[in-house]
XYZ file of C-alpha atoms in Angstrom:
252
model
C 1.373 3.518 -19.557
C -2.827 3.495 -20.198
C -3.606 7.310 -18.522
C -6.915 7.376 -18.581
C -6.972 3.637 -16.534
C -7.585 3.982 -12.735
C -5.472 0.960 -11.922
C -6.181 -0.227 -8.392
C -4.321 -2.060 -5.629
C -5.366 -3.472 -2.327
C -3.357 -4.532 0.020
C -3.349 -7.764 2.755
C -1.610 -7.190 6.131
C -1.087 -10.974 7.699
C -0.254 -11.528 11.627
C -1.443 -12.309 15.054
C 0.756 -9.462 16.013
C -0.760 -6.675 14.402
C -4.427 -7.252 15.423
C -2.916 -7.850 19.118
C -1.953 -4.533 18.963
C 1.733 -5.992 19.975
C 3.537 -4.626 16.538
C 1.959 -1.318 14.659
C 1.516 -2.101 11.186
C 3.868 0.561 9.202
C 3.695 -0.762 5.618
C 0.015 0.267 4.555
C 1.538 4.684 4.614
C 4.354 3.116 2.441
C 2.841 0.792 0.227
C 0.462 3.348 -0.558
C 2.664 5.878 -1.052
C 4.901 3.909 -3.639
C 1.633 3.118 -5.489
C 0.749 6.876 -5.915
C 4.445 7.113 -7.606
C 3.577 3.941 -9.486
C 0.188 5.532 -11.118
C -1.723 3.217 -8.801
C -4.746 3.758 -6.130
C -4.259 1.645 -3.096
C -8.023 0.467 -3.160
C -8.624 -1.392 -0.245
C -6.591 -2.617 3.032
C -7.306 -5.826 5.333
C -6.066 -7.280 8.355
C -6.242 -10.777 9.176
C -4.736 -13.444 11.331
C -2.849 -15.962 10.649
C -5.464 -18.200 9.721
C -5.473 -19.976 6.775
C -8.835 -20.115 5.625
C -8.967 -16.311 6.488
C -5.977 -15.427 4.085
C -7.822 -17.988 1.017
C -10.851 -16.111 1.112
C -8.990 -12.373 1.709
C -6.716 -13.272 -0.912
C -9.079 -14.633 -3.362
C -11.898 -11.450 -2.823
C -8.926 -9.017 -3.056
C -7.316 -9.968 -6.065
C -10.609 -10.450 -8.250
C -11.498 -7.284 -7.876
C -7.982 -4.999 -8.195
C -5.520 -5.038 -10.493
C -2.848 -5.980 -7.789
C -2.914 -7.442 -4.355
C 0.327 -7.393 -2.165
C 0.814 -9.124 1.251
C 3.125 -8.122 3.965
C 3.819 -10.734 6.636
C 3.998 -14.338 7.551
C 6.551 -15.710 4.777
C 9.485 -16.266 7.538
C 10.901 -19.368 8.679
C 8.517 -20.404 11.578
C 6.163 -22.544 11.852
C 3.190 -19.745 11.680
C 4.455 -18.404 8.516
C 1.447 -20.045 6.529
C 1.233 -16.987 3.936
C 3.393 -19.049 0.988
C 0.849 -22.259 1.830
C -2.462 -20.051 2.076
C -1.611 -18.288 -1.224
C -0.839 -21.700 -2.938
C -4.287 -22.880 -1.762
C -5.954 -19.882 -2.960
C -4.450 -20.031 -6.325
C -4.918 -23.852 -6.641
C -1.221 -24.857 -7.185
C 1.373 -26.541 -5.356
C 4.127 -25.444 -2.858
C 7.700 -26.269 -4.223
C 11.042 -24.867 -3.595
C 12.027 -22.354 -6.154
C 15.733 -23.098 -7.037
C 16.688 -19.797 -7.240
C 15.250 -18.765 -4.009
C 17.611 -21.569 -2.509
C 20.733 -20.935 -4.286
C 19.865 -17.159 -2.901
C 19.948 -18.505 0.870
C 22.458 -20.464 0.535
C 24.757 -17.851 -0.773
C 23.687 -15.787 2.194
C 23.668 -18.123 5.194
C 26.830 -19.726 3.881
C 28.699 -17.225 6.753
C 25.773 -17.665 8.842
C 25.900 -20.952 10.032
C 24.549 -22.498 6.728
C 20.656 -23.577 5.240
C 18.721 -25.514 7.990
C 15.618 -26.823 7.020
C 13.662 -23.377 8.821
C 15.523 -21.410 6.479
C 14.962 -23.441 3.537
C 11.413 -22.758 4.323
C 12.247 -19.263 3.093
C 12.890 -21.032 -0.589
C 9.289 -22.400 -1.063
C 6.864 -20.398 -3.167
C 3.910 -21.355 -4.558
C 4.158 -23.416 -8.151
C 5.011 -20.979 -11.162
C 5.935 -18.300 -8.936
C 8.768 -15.260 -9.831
C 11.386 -13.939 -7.003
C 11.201 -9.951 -6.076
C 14.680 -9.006 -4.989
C 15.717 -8.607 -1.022
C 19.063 -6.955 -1.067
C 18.510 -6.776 2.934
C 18.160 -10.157 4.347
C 18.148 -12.895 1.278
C 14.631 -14.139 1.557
C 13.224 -13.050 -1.948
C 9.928 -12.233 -1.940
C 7.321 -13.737 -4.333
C 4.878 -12.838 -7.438
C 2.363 -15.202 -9.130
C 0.037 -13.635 -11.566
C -1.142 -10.165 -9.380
C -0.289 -11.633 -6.361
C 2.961 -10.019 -4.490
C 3.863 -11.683 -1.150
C 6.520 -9.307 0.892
C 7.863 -9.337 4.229
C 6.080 -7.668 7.804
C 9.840 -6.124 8.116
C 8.942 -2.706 6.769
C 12.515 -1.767 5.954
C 12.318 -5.109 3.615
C 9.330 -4.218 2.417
C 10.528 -1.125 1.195
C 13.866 -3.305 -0.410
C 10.918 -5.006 -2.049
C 8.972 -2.132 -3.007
C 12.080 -0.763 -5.052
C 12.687 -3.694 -6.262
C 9.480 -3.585 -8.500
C 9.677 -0.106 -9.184
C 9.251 0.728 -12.731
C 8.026 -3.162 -13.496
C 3.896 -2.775 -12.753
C 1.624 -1.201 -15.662
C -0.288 2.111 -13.945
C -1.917 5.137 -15.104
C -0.395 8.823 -14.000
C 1.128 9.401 -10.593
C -1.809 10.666 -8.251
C -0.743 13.974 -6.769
C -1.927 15.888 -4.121
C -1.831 18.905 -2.490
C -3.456 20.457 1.076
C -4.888 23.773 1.913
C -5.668 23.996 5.497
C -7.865 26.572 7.530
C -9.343 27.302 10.957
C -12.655 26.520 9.716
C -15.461 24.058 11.128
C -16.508 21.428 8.702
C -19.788 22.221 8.217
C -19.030 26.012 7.197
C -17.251 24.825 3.925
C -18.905 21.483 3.317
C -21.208 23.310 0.087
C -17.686 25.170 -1.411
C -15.580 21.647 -0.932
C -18.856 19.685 -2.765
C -18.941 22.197 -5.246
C -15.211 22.297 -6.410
C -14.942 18.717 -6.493
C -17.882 18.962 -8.845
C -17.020 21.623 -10.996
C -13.308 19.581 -11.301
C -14.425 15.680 -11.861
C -10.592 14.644 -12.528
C -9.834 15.726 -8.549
C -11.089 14.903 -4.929
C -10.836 16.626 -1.765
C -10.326 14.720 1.288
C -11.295 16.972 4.237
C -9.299 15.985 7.801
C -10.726 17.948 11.185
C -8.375 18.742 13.682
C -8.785 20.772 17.103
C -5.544 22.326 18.336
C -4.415 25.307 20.403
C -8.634 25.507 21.753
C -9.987 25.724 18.382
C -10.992 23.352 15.491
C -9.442 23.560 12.047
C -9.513 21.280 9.031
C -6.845 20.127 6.402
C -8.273 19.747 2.853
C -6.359 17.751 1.092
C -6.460 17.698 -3.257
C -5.531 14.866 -5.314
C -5.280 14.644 -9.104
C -3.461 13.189 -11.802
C -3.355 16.415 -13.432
C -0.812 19.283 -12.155
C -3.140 21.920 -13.951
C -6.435 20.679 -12.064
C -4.499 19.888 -9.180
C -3.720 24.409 -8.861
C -6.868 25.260 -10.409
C -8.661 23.499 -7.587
C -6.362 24.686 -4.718
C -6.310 28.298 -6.140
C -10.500 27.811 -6.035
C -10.187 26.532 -2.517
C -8.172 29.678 -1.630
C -10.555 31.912 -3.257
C -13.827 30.435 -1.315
C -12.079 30.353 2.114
C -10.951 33.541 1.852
C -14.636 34.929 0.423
C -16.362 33.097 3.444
C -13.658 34.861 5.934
C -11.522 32.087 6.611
C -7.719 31.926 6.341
C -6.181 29.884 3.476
C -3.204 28.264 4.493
C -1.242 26.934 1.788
C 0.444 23.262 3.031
C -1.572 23.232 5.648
C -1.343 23.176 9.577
């Protein structure tokens, strides 16, 4: 594990269904989440249809310039599940059924009415791909070089997820922590800019809120250092407190 490395993910969120507003999208919270754990930043996030030409050029942008790139959606057995092809394309290689992925399926729909040719779809990955595990529904997912291709299903996706837990090279789990306080923005703005400066190895994310009549903000802290991580927080309680404003440790 390389600590001082900021390794970076972004992630590609494929289907119609998502930008129709039809099906909410609930994989970008976990996927990032699991990075965090992983020692990785979750970089970037895009939406796009299922279009092939606009998953070659997402795909091709997104992995140049991260150290991973994972897809969620369109590698089903329909017809519109181009993901598998548009990855290929993007990549320059082949589609060809990995025998693996179809000795998986078969195993699985052998009580299920057996592998039809939409299920054997399921099988094909692009040339000199590897399988991630789906203890859930059969249908492996994929890897080929930094490329990860996982299901829309967010409980697979998660199957998938812990399936390459451990595997990916990352720095230090990012932590965080969130002091929140009745106070307007713009009354703190100088002592949130000037604790992130005096602490270079943290940032503060600062999220407005107006509840109950009155408007708040949650300042959230993240590091990859425990020490900086209460140093800042115990700075942010100090400065709140000093400019009259409540400190309220987790938040509200």
């Amino acid at each position: 594990m390389t600590e001082s490395r900021i390794w970076k993910a972004a992630l590609l969120v494929i289907g119609d269904e998502i930008l129709s507003g039809r099906t909410q999208d609930k994989n970008v919270a976990q996927v990032a989440a699991w990075l965090n754990v992983q020692g990785i930043r979750l970089a970037e996030v895009r939406v796009v249809a299922d279009n092939t030409a606009a998953i070659v050029e997402a795909v091709n942008a997104l992995r140049a310039r991260n150290d991973y790139l994972f897809t969620t959606g369109g590698i089903g057995p329909t017809h519109d599940d181009i993901t598998v092809d548009a990855v290929a394309e993007a990549l320059g290689v082949g589609v060809v059924i990995h025998p693996e992925a179809r000795a998986i399926l078969e195993r699985y729909y052998e009580s299920r009415g057996g592998l039809n040719e939409a299920r054997l779809r399921m099988a094909r990955v692009p040339d000199g791909a590897e399988l991630i595990a789906n203890r859930m529904s059969g249908a492996p997912g994929i890897k080929i070089g930094n490329v990860f291709l996982m299901a829309g299903v967010p409980s697979i996706t998660a199957g998938m997820l812990d399936a390459l837990t451990g595997t990916l090279e990352g720095g230090l789990p990012v932590l965080s922590a969130t002091i929140g306080s009745w106070a307007v923005e713009s009354e703190v703005a100088d002592l949130l800019r000037e604790t992130e400066r005096a602490n270079e190895s943290c940032a503060i994310g600062s999220y407005p809120f107006f509840r109950e009549g009155r408007v708040g903000a949650n300042f959230v802290v993240r590091s990859t250092d425990p020490a900086v991580l209460e140093t800042v927080c115990e700075a942010l309680t100090i400065g709140l407190n000093a400019l009259g404003r409540e400190a309220v440790p987790g938040g509200i």
